[in-house]
XYZ file of C-alpha atoms in Angstrom:
689
model
C 100.113 44.192 104.503
C 101.780 47.023 103.220
C 99.017 47.903 100.886
C 96.329 48.102 103.373
C 98.589 49.843 105.492
C 99.408 52.640 102.182
C 95.058 52.900 102.293
C 94.805 53.044 105.799
C 96.673 55.971 105.719
C 95.692 57.422 102.787
C 92.360 57.742 104.980
C 94.014 59.217 107.981
C 94.644 61.862 105.170
C 91.228 62.149 103.854
C 90.406 62.253 107.107
C 91.789 65.531 107.724
C 91.582 67.219 104.856
C 87.550 66.662 104.817
C 87.084 66.896 108.650
C 86.421 63.267 109.837
C 88.029 60.782 111.649
C 87.512 56.359 112.492
C 87.156 57.661 115.861
C 83.284 58.799 116.355
C 84.213 60.475 119.487
C 87.193 62.470 117.534
C 84.978 62.967 114.500
C 82.132 64.333 117.223
C 84.375 66.912 118.931
C 85.504 68.233 115.352
C 81.822 68.798 114.524
C 80.827 70.700 117.524
C 84.039 72.987 116.949
C 82.794 73.989 113.287
C 79.539 74.816 114.986
C 81.580 76.985 117.162
C 83.170 78.517 114.677
C 80.448 78.601 112.498
C 78.029 80.408 114.674
C 81.333 83.252 115.255
C 81.708 83.902 112.370
C 78.187 84.318 111.094
C 77.721 87.325 109.403
C 75.044 89.534 110.953
C 74.531 91.982 107.476
C 76.419 91.444 103.849
C 78.064 94.168 102.426
C 77.472 95.163 98.755
C 79.952 93.448 96.865
C 80.798 92.588 92.988
C 82.216 89.239 91.686
C 82.488 88.164 88.107
C 81.638 84.460 87.313
C 83.959 81.965 85.395
C 82.005 83.322 81.766
C 82.418 86.622 82.936
C 79.526 87.735 83.629
C 79.352 90.214 86.792
C 77.294 89.722 89.768
C 76.721 92.608 92.341
C 74.714 91.655 95.265
C 72.355 94.402 96.213
C 71.298 94.977 92.366
C 69.563 91.545 92.932
C 66.998 93.100 95.572
C 64.032 91.748 93.311
C 64.767 88.263 94.229
C 63.212 86.045 97.182
C 66.106 84.643 98.445
C 69.606 84.920 97.513
C 71.833 81.463 97.679
C 75.735 81.195 97.111
C 77.186 77.727 97.772
C 80.869 77.006 98.402
C 83.235 75.510 95.945
C 86.376 74.639 95.273
C 87.858 72.529 92.795
C 88.968 68.881 93.293
C 86.571 68.921 96.318
C 84.848 65.589 95.566
C 82.327 66.905 98.281
C 81.304 69.722 96.291
C 80.918 67.501 93.677
C 79.469 64.695 94.734
C 76.955 67.321 96.083
C 75.718 68.416 92.512
C 72.596 66.479 92.711
C 71.715 67.651 95.838
C 72.119 71.255 94.217
C 70.348 70.738 91.355
C 67.012 69.471 93.242
C 67.068 72.764 95.637
C 67.479 74.982 92.364
C 64.037 73.151 91.264
C 62.255 72.936 93.541
C 62.731 76.320 93.930
C 62.562 77.527 89.970
C 60.347 79.927 89.178
C 60.384 81.450 92.856
C 62.346 84.663 92.461
C 65.542 82.791 93.746
C 69.366 83.533 93.023
C 71.130 80.069 93.268
C 75.386 80.767 92.722
C 78.609 78.905 93.632
C 81.254 81.100 95.643
C 84.616 80.082 95.025
C 87.568 81.445 97.161
C 90.449 78.989 96.881
C 93.559 80.830 95.569
C 95.117 78.300 93.750
C 92.049 77.842 90.918
C 91.721 79.856 87.478
C 89.330 80.629 85.428
C 90.158 78.351 82.919
C 89.711 75.251 85.636
C 86.792 76.881 86.998
C 85.433 75.820 83.618
C 86.681 72.800 83.468
C 85.581 72.158 87.140
C 81.814 73.239 86.050
C 82.216 70.936 83.125
C 83.015 67.794 84.673
C 81.222 68.448 88.249
C 77.660 68.954 85.718
C 77.149 72.267 87.874
C 74.183 73.975 86.117
C 74.445 77.790 87.820
C 77.252 80.453 87.745
C 80.614 80.125 90.151
C 81.659 83.431 90.961
C 84.980 83.459 91.618
C 86.606 85.016 95.080
C 90.062 84.722 93.643
C 91.063 87.695 96.562
C 89.134 85.612 99.334
C 87.292 89.077 100.496
C 83.305 88.029 99.981
C 84.473 84.459 101.425
C 86.149 86.290 104.686
C 82.973 88.464 105.097
C 80.890 85.570 105.074
C 83.384 83.491 107.481
C 83.791 81.083 104.733
C 85.792 77.241 106.345
C 84.901 74.731 103.630
C 84.038 73.503 100.522
C 79.725 72.880 100.570
C 78.248 75.477 103.251
C 75.076 76.995 101.761
C 74.311 80.563 102.709
C 70.741 82.118 102.337
C 70.521 85.815 102.249
C 67.249 87.998 102.713
C 67.178 90.200 100.569
C 65.246 92.336 102.286
C 67.644 92.782 105.056
C 71.176 90.917 103.539
C 71.162 89.323 106.399
C 72.971 85.691 106.255
C 68.933 83.997 107.426
C 71.133 80.563 106.883
C 74.137 78.940 107.030
C 74.869 75.179 106.705
C 75.026 72.035 104.557
C 72.150 71.539 101.983
C 70.869 68.485 103.750
C 71.862 65.894 106.193
C 73.310 63.452 103.645
C 76.422 62.124 104.171
C 79.593 62.874 101.603
C 82.924 61.975 103.257
C 83.230 58.887 101.303
C 80.617 56.115 102.114
C 77.390 55.380 101.500
C 74.540 58.145 101.105
C 72.272 57.960 103.493
C 68.517 58.394 102.770
C 67.735 62.435 103.418
C 65.992 63.126 106.575
C 66.399 66.759 107.016
C 66.624 69.475 103.930
C 67.672 72.201 105.374
C 68.712 74.806 102.761
C 65.231 73.811 101.406
C 63.200 74.248 104.737
C 65.617 77.612 104.777
C 63.983 79.108 101.934
C 60.710 77.702 102.471
C 60.869 79.664 105.760
C 61.979 82.748 103.756
C 59.470 82.847 100.810
C 56.543 82.779 103.654
C 58.547 85.771 105.442
C 59.297 83.709 108.836
C 61.884 82.838 110.768
C 64.337 80.202 109.859
C 64.497 77.438 113.239
C 67.675 76.565 112.482
C 70.101 79.358 111.103
C 73.310 77.792 111.627
C 74.895 74.389 110.986
C 78.307 72.493 110.667
C 78.851 71.599 107.210
C 81.278 68.741 105.715
C 83.535 69.873 103.488
C 86.895 70.036 101.716
C 89.127 73.030 104.310
C 90.113 76.763 102.347
C 92.548 78.096 103.168
C 92.627 81.648 103.920
C 96.197 83.304 104.386
C 95.773 86.539 103.940
C 94.074 86.728 107.517
C 96.652 86.703 109.371
C 98.460 89.530 108.273
C 95.499 92.354 108.777
C 96.768 93.420 112.542
C 100.285 94.939 110.063
C 98.494 96.971 108.236
C 98.520 100.425 108.799
C 97.724 103.992 106.505
C 100.894 105.560 106.773
C 103.053 102.604 105.836
C 100.861 100.549 103.701
C 97.798 102.863 102.300
C 99.177 106.344 101.785
C 101.432 104.485 98.757
C 98.716 102.457 97.337
C 96.403 105.874 97.123
C 99.355 108.090 95.922
C 100.169 105.654 93.386
C 96.771 104.731 91.974
C 93.672 107.282 93.422
C 95.831 110.850 93.993
C 95.658 111.734 90.026
C 91.976 112.461 90.767
C 91.453 112.771 94.389
C 93.434 115.914 94.553
C 92.489 119.664 95.094
C 91.432 120.533 91.591
C 90.779 117.090 90.117
C 87.545 114.814 88.796
C 87.830 113.205 92.407
C 84.823 114.391 94.656
C 87.487 114.732 98.032
C 91.176 115.306 97.873
C 92.834 112.359 99.672
C 95.752 114.926 101.110
C 95.367 113.499 104.924
C 94.951 110.869 106.979
C 91.615 112.560 108.339
C 90.049 112.749 105.538
C 91.320 109.246 103.782
C 89.825 107.618 107.403
C 86.811 109.486 107.324
C 86.294 108.237 103.862
C 87.131 104.264 104.597
C 84.386 103.237 104.692
C 82.887 104.152 101.643
C 86.495 103.129 99.686
C 85.818 99.722 100.929
C 82.807 99.902 99.067
C 83.621 101.100 96.399
C 86.862 98.599 95.561
C 84.126 95.696 96.820
C 81.742 96.911 93.781
C 84.812 98.423 91.321
C 83.245 100.839 91.244
C 86.869 102.452 91.684
C 89.228 102.353 90.550
C 86.961 103.868 87.210
C 88.689 100.547 84.808
C 86.142 98.374 83.938
C 88.617 95.995 81.741
C 88.562 92.067 83.542
C 92.149 91.544 84.580
C 91.471 87.924 83.599
C 91.242 89.056 79.306
C 94.337 90.931 78.261
C 96.883 92.923 79.220
C 96.616 96.834 78.771
C 99.524 99.687 78.239
C 96.557 102.154 80.554
C 95.815 99.478 83.135
C 94.415 101.327 86.268
C 93.331 98.159 88.530
C 94.433 98.247 91.443
C 96.643 94.324 92.357
C 94.992 91.795 94.338
C 97.127 92.672 96.812
C 96.474 96.489 97.277
C 92.644 95.472 97.139
C 93.141 93.358 99.921
C 95.182 95.925 101.943
C 92.751 98.476 101.330
C 89.513 96.509 102.688
C 91.332 94.802 105.340
C 93.011 97.899 106.532
C 89.151 99.456 106.680
C 87.954 95.944 108.673
C 90.729 96.837 111.424
C 89.349 100.013 111.722
C 91.788 102.453 109.588
C 94.697 102.495 111.958
C 96.877 105.463 111.572
C 100.485 103.852 111.901
C 103.645 105.529 113.777
C 105.240 108.647 111.217
C 104.461 111.608 109.340
C 101.426 111.628 106.861
C 102.807 110.546 103.734
C 99.959 112.504 101.687
C 99.896 115.326 103.479
C 103.690 115.752 103.067
C 103.292 116.724 99.251
C 100.840 119.136 97.267
C 98.967 117.228 95.268
C 96.607 120.064 92.817
C 95.621 119.152 89.247
C 97.133 120.545 86.517
C 95.631 122.898 83.907
C 96.122 120.341 81.000
C 97.905 116.953 82.268
C 100.024 116.503 79.264
C 101.832 119.865 79.843
C 101.029 122.737 77.587
C 99.143 122.371 74.548
C 100.535 123.907 71.113
C 96.879 124.286 69.873
C 94.167 125.259 71.827
C 90.501 125.708 70.542
C 87.405 126.904 72.521
C 84.697 125.016 71.997
C 81.702 127.558 70.885
C 80.038 128.360 74.225
C 76.890 126.602 74.648
C 73.832 127.717 77.491
C 72.930 123.846 79.005
C 68.912 124.354 79.994
C 67.837 123.213 83.421
C 65.194 120.794 82.131
C 63.841 119.549 78.759
C 65.528 118.403 75.593
C 68.793 119.229 74.105
C 69.062 118.069 70.587
C 72.642 117.228 69.254
C 74.665 120.527 68.522
C 77.165 121.099 65.348
C 78.969 124.340 66.051
C 82.386 124.947 64.089
C 85.869 127.005 64.958
C 87.993 127.876 62.126
C 91.691 126.340 62.072
C 94.303 129.196 63.135
C 96.833 127.028 61.560
C 98.991 128.410 58.759
C 100.238 125.059 57.613
C 99.851 121.354 58.524
C 100.576 119.389 61.263
C 100.575 115.947 62.316
C 98.826 115.471 65.753
C 100.154 113.211 68.326
C 97.876 114.214 71.435
C 94.656 115.675 72.452
C 93.057 116.525 76.028
C 89.257 118.385 75.739
C 88.602 119.498 78.808
C 85.379 119.991 79.786
C 84.028 122.767 82.208
C 80.350 121.150 83.122
C 81.056 118.023 83.233
C 77.840 117.175 84.711
C 75.853 118.299 81.378
C 78.585 117.194 78.277
C 77.513 113.833 77.489
C 80.313 114.375 73.985
C 82.282 116.014 72.290
C 83.337 114.799 69.231
C 85.583 116.641 66.332
C 86.753 115.970 62.708
C 88.393 118.500 60.254
C 86.370 120.624 57.756
C 88.678 121.604 54.489
C 86.053 124.253 53.598
C 84.817 126.569 56.729
C 80.928 126.959 56.929
C 79.075 130.128 56.614
C 77.783 131.815 58.855
C 75.368 129.624 61.492
C 75.420 126.379 59.183
C 76.006 123.460 61.337
C 79.159 120.951 60.611
C 77.705 118.188 59.640
C 79.877 115.064 60.299
C 79.474 114.068 56.194
C 81.765 116.677 55.422
C 84.724 115.835 58.528
C 87.765 114.824 57.652
C 90.537 113.314 60.616
C 89.439 113.441 64.346
C 91.385 116.034 66.420
C 89.805 114.584 69.463
C 86.916 113.447 71.456
C 85.458 113.063 74.845
C 82.634 111.294 76.735
C 81.967 111.211 80.098
C 84.671 110.023 82.501
C 87.160 109.857 79.373
C 90.737 111.065 79.235
C 93.438 112.182 76.510
C 94.381 110.694 73.594
C 97.827 109.877 73.354
C 98.767 107.963 69.649
C 101.875 105.890 69.920
C 105.255 107.085 69.255
C 105.546 107.258 65.453
C 102.228 107.328 64.738
C 100.182 110.342 64.073
C 96.767 112.171 61.550
C 97.858 114.873 60.180
C 96.151 118.205 59.721
C 96.084 120.247 57.300
C 96.046 123.718 57.302
C 93.275 126.339 57.495
C 89.903 124.762 57.019
C 88.026 124.623 60.485
C 87.132 121.944 62.778
C 83.665 121.090 62.734
C 82.144 119.446 65.969
C 79.193 117.614 67.253
C 78.448 118.312 71.070
C 75.565 116.195 73.164
C 74.562 118.039 76.050
C 71.981 116.831 78.827
C 70.334 119.217 81.605
C 71.124 118.328 84.611
C 69.154 120.341 86.806
C 70.262 123.852 86.983
C 70.846 125.947 83.994
C 74.820 126.356 83.084
C 76.630 127.410 79.969
C 79.824 125.463 79.203
C 82.909 126.891 77.649
C 84.817 123.028 77.152
C 88.287 123.943 75.307
C 90.291 121.052 73.272
C 94.162 121.065 73.476
C 96.066 119.876 70.636
C 99.430 118.636 71.187
C 101.926 118.433 67.430
C 104.694 116.487 66.131
C 107.137 118.560 65.901
C 107.909 119.969 62.249
C 111.149 118.117 61.925
C 109.218 114.273 63.144
C 106.851 113.026 60.856
C 105.396 110.408 61.788
C 105.704 107.341 59.855
C 102.692 105.758 60.007
C 99.003 106.706 60.029
C 96.219 106.642 62.962
C 92.716 105.351 61.851
C 89.637 106.017 64.218
C 86.360 103.220 62.790
C 83.282 101.889 65.007
C 82.163 98.738 65.039
C 78.099 99.757 65.721
C 73.988 98.622 65.576
C 71.947 101.194 64.692
C 68.998 98.171 65.009
C 69.344 97.287 68.269
C 65.455 96.557 70.158
C 66.015 96.018 73.551
C 62.659 95.106 75.601
C 60.819 96.392 78.417
C 61.796 95.260 81.217
C 64.586 92.283 79.824
C 67.524 92.556 82.473
C 69.902 90.880 80.380
C 69.258 91.577 76.730
C 72.031 90.777 74.307
C 72.716 92.683 70.996
C 75.835 91.524 68.188
C 77.798 93.562 65.361
C 80.997 92.851 63.778
C 83.023 94.620 60.939
C 84.712 92.707 58.397
C 88.399 93.929 57.869
C 89.368 94.483 54.379
C 92.882 94.781 54.792
C 96.018 93.346 57.243
C 95.045 96.110 60.233
C 97.476 96.748 63.592
C 94.498 97.310 66.261
C 95.795 100.016 69.024
C 92.562 100.310 71.601
C 89.215 100.127 72.140
C 86.524 101.946 73.393
C 82.904 100.690 74.529
C 80.480 103.725 74.472
C 75.939 103.048 75.448
C 74.021 104.652 77.911
C 72.346 104.108 81.229
C 70.830 100.813 80.130
C 74.651 99.609 79.166
C 75.248 95.993 81.370
C 78.287 94.688 79.977
C 80.357 94.879 76.357
C 83.274 92.595 75.149
C 85.025 92.650 71.532
C 86.277 89.329 69.904
C 88.359 88.552 67.183
C 87.478 86.094 65.018
C 90.500 84.995 62.675
C 90.245 83.962 58.512
C 90.828 80.390 60.086
C 87.522 80.444 62.196
C 89.333 80.458 65.249
C 88.305 82.823 67.940
C 89.917 85.134 70.794
C 88.299 87.481 73.426
C 90.058 90.645 73.385
C 88.550 92.871 76.023
C 86.182 92.030 78.792
C 83.910 94.806 80.569
C 81.897 92.866 82.325
C 80.404 96.044 84.296
C 80.228 98.796 81.876
C 79.454 101.994 83.828
C 78.003 105.084 81.824
C 79.797 107.465 84.521
C 83.203 106.236 83.237
C 84.544 105.486 79.374
C 87.466 105.437 78.323
C 89.947 103.675 75.478
C 91.611 100.466 76.374
C 94.782 100.318 75.346
C 95.892 96.976 74.315
C 99.848 96.487 75.347
C 100.759 95.238 72.731
C 98.686 96.304 69.629
C 97.236 93.162 67.525
C 97.493 92.157 63.931
C 94.117 91.751 62.608
C 94.750 89.852 59.004
C 92.233 90.470 55.720
C 89.259 88.412 56.291
C 89.411 88.864 59.931
C 86.171 89.664 61.881
C 86.071 92.223 64.210
C 82.911 90.530 66.852
C 81.300 93.261 69.655
C 78.607 92.116 72.094
C 76.326 94.558 74.784
C 74.564 94.106 77.458
C 71.706 95.745 78.065
C 69.448 96.145 81.830
C 66.175 97.663 80.977
C 64.957 95.776 84.466
C 63.755 97.889 87.510
C 67.418 96.969 89.256
C 69.110 98.755 86.862
C 69.429 102.125 89.077
C 69.863 104.499 86.338
C 67.359 103.172 84.247
C 65.019 106.067 83.531
C 62.542 103.928 82.687
C 62.056 99.820 82.235
C 58.754 99.804 81.186
C 59.327 101.301 77.608
C 60.963 98.834 75.115
C 64.103 100.699 74.068
C 66.445 101.267 70.092
C 69.102 102.988 69.166
C 68.543 107.154 69.918
C 71.358 109.900 70.639
C 69.110 111.029 74.266
C 70.669 109.552 77.154
C 67.416 107.817 77.795
C 67.575 105.886 74.576
C 70.357 103.545 73.586
C 73.658 103.081 71.477
C 75.976 99.809 70.556
C 78.572 101.277 70.077
C 82.696 100.071 70.406
C 84.951 102.426 69.066
C 88.738 101.010 67.619
C 91.649 102.507 66.683
C 94.111 100.944 64.233
C 96.231 101.364 61.457
C 96.425 99.618 57.787
C 100.099 97.753 58.119
C 100.854 98.756 54.444
C 99.915 101.943 54.851
C 102.488 105.075 55.806
C 102.168 108.686 56.277
C 104.291 108.748 52.864
C 101.819 106.652 51.067
C 98.310 107.284 52.188
C 95.054 104.869 51.647
C 92.505 106.615 51.298
C 90.745 103.241 49.702
C 91.083 100.855 52.720
C 88.662 102.777 55.008
C 86.030 102.863 52.327
C 86.662 99.143 51.812
C 86.112 98.605 55.499
C 82.892 100.896 55.905
C 81.331 99.091 53.033
C 80.402 96.130 54.542
C 79.383 97.909 57.998
C 74.871 97.158 57.102
C 75.786 93.491 56.869
C 77.681 93.662 59.833
C 75.018 95.287 61.824
C 72.469 93.097 61.250
C 73.656 89.496 60.388
C 72.900 88.145 64.079
C 73.937 84.928 63.309
C 77.394 85.829 61.282
C 76.786 83.446 57.739
C 77.157 86.577 55.665
C 73.623 86.914 54.480
C 70.368 88.659 56.419
C 67.494 86.566 56.727
C 64.220 87.921 57.256
C 64.451 87.448 60.713
C 67.707 89.013 61.293
C 65.632 92.806 60.410
C 65.469 94.791 63.410
C 64.987 98.580 63.227
C 64.233 101.376 61.237
C 66.251 100.735 58.518
C 65.773 96.194 59.206
C 61.935 96.921 58.921
C 62.043 98.994 55.353
C 64.068 95.637 54.023
C 61.641 93.299 55.643
C 59.131 95.106 53.835
C 60.271 94.582 50.255
C 62.395 91.429 51.458
C 60.655 89.444 48.314
C 61.999 92.040 45.662
C 65.199 92.852 47.086
C 65.790 88.886 47.130
C 66.661 88.567 43.569
C 67.780 84.856 43.796
C 65.312 83.754 46.106
C 67.454 81.876 48.096
C 65.408 83.349 51.560
C 68.085 85.446 52.257
C 69.817 88.605 51.678
C 73.630 88.519 50.028
C 76.202 91.468 50.175
C 74.938 92.538 46.499
C 72.048 91.937 47.008
C 72.010 94.728 50.422
C 74.142 97.111 48.247
C 71.654 97.194 45.440
C 69.136 98.271 48.553
C 71.162 100.420 50.007
C 71.359 102.512 46.873
C 67.744 102.316 46.654
C 67.330 104.215 50.230
C 66.569 107.781 50.618
C 69.731 110.066 50.829
C 69.614 112.007 54.326
C 72.191 114.811 55.166
C 74.046 112.061 57.490
C 75.445 108.613 55.974
C 75.868 105.745 57.869
C 78.115 105.854 60.664
C 81.902 105.526 59.033
C 83.673 107.017 61.568
C 82.803 107.746 65.312
C 81.120 110.868 65.363
C 78.925 109.465 62.507
C 77.948 106.518 64.776
C 76.348 108.747 67.261
C 74.051 110.056 64.816
C 70.624 109.205 65.357
C 69.277 105.816 64.053
C 67.223 106.641 61.090
C 69.084 109.601 59.615
C 72.381 107.428 59.989
C 71.655 104.290 58.164
C 70.136 105.376 55.103
C 73.187 105.045 53.033
């Protein structure tokens, strides 16, 4: 009898969780209440958002405008209702396969983590991405109440045209009845036919999802909650003379831009820091905390109330400093260049004499760009010999860098007791990439360099390298084209930072380490790369990279028409210098563990660069090049003579055979890219030695 009572009690608890009771009248009343709530909460139009799925793929709603329809299905780990409906979801996907319908799940459960969602997807058999709505803001916007709710969105209007169950089968633990009404399929058929959905909202049976932040919205104000967040995270750019388009200097201005603030936060465009918070920890992290994100969005949704008290932002004067790190020890003027209003500008290679009569250890640098709209990047390198007047300062003559800039980049600051040595005299060579932007403008950029004191010689030496692949080929119209490259690390290394760079088609990037024992670890993930905001991502704790490890970079490119920055989705794209071409480039900052400033080991960098070409084209990472892996101009050249180069006739080129082939190639003024600057060189010329 006790056992029976406990079973009945368990069923009663399940009734409270899943929304049913043994009393049919009570159950009907509950369903009517849910239906009323659902109808009241249904949004008219869904605002744009970007969420990352369990595999760190980025999904922005408004970049799916080419789809026929978008389906979101709510999910929560451990909910048996969601699990039991997995077959129904697969049936729905199969029915509309090839018809342009995008299927995704939405997890707004605060307790679920990326790792547990990955396991749930595998265990339940879901075969669609699960968007991680950990801040619950998308769920709130949609009016989510339970799991197993299906939302059909029409991308022509961004309206929710259907909200309800996938069909009318029972999923509350009893036997499954025969399906009579396939509500979601009917809704999709109507959308694809351009017709009105007849049953736009129906009650769903599912596990209730807790949204605790809703109750706190009324308490938020600009004075007490929002202004401190803006001052901490935003004002350093949004100040008078700053890089931000407007100054956050008073309530009225912030309120005027509040809808835009909500949009850029919801789509992860601001703050401009693209490292996903699920992976790694970074000392320069500029991501907002979950609490800060919810506070800003809820404040805007509440009408942006001011609150009582003085305006915190108006009480202080915020003006951008001339040099963010203070007055430099040395300022170099980049030779002025007039950027034309239109056309193509080849890379410029100016130089300036080094005025220092004694050597210095560099601890930091800032490049202050005057024409931000027209300067794509600016790289530098020390030259022992001063070029003749009018002679270009090509990269193969460069030594240590004195600083670099790409769109949106900030100052370079070395860790304490680490630096790079600038010898006296000589010259500073530059690689400047200028891009016309509709009007003629003259750029007068400056380089500010900060030295260690003469009495403070750093113990360790900073180096820069790059994982690069100039053999990339991106098919026309392809939305998620993937490329890979790696560096084999010849000596023990300490990795400080990574700087991913691509052009307008760059969509996502990451960096992995594969240890000598075969274990792998994800170090950095950029689910959404933004060309306009490029930067170093500095690890909170430098990573020891044992000799024999590989640093593996992946890039994903969007060459489709849904990429709003795509210059031409009809063209197949290869490596090239100009922004409408493409690059695969992930720079790294590191030091060698057994090198000191007193015992420098230049051979180590040469060892690092020795196998670079193998890492460019060895896409299956077996340490050999098969003919099918050969892409790009150099790859095609190797393929042409493959049988001759394959000395042992095993169907692949090993490291020795590839090295012999490289010696046979014609020599050009630009060598294989062994530094960040050389990686920016043209595809043909940067890979022929």
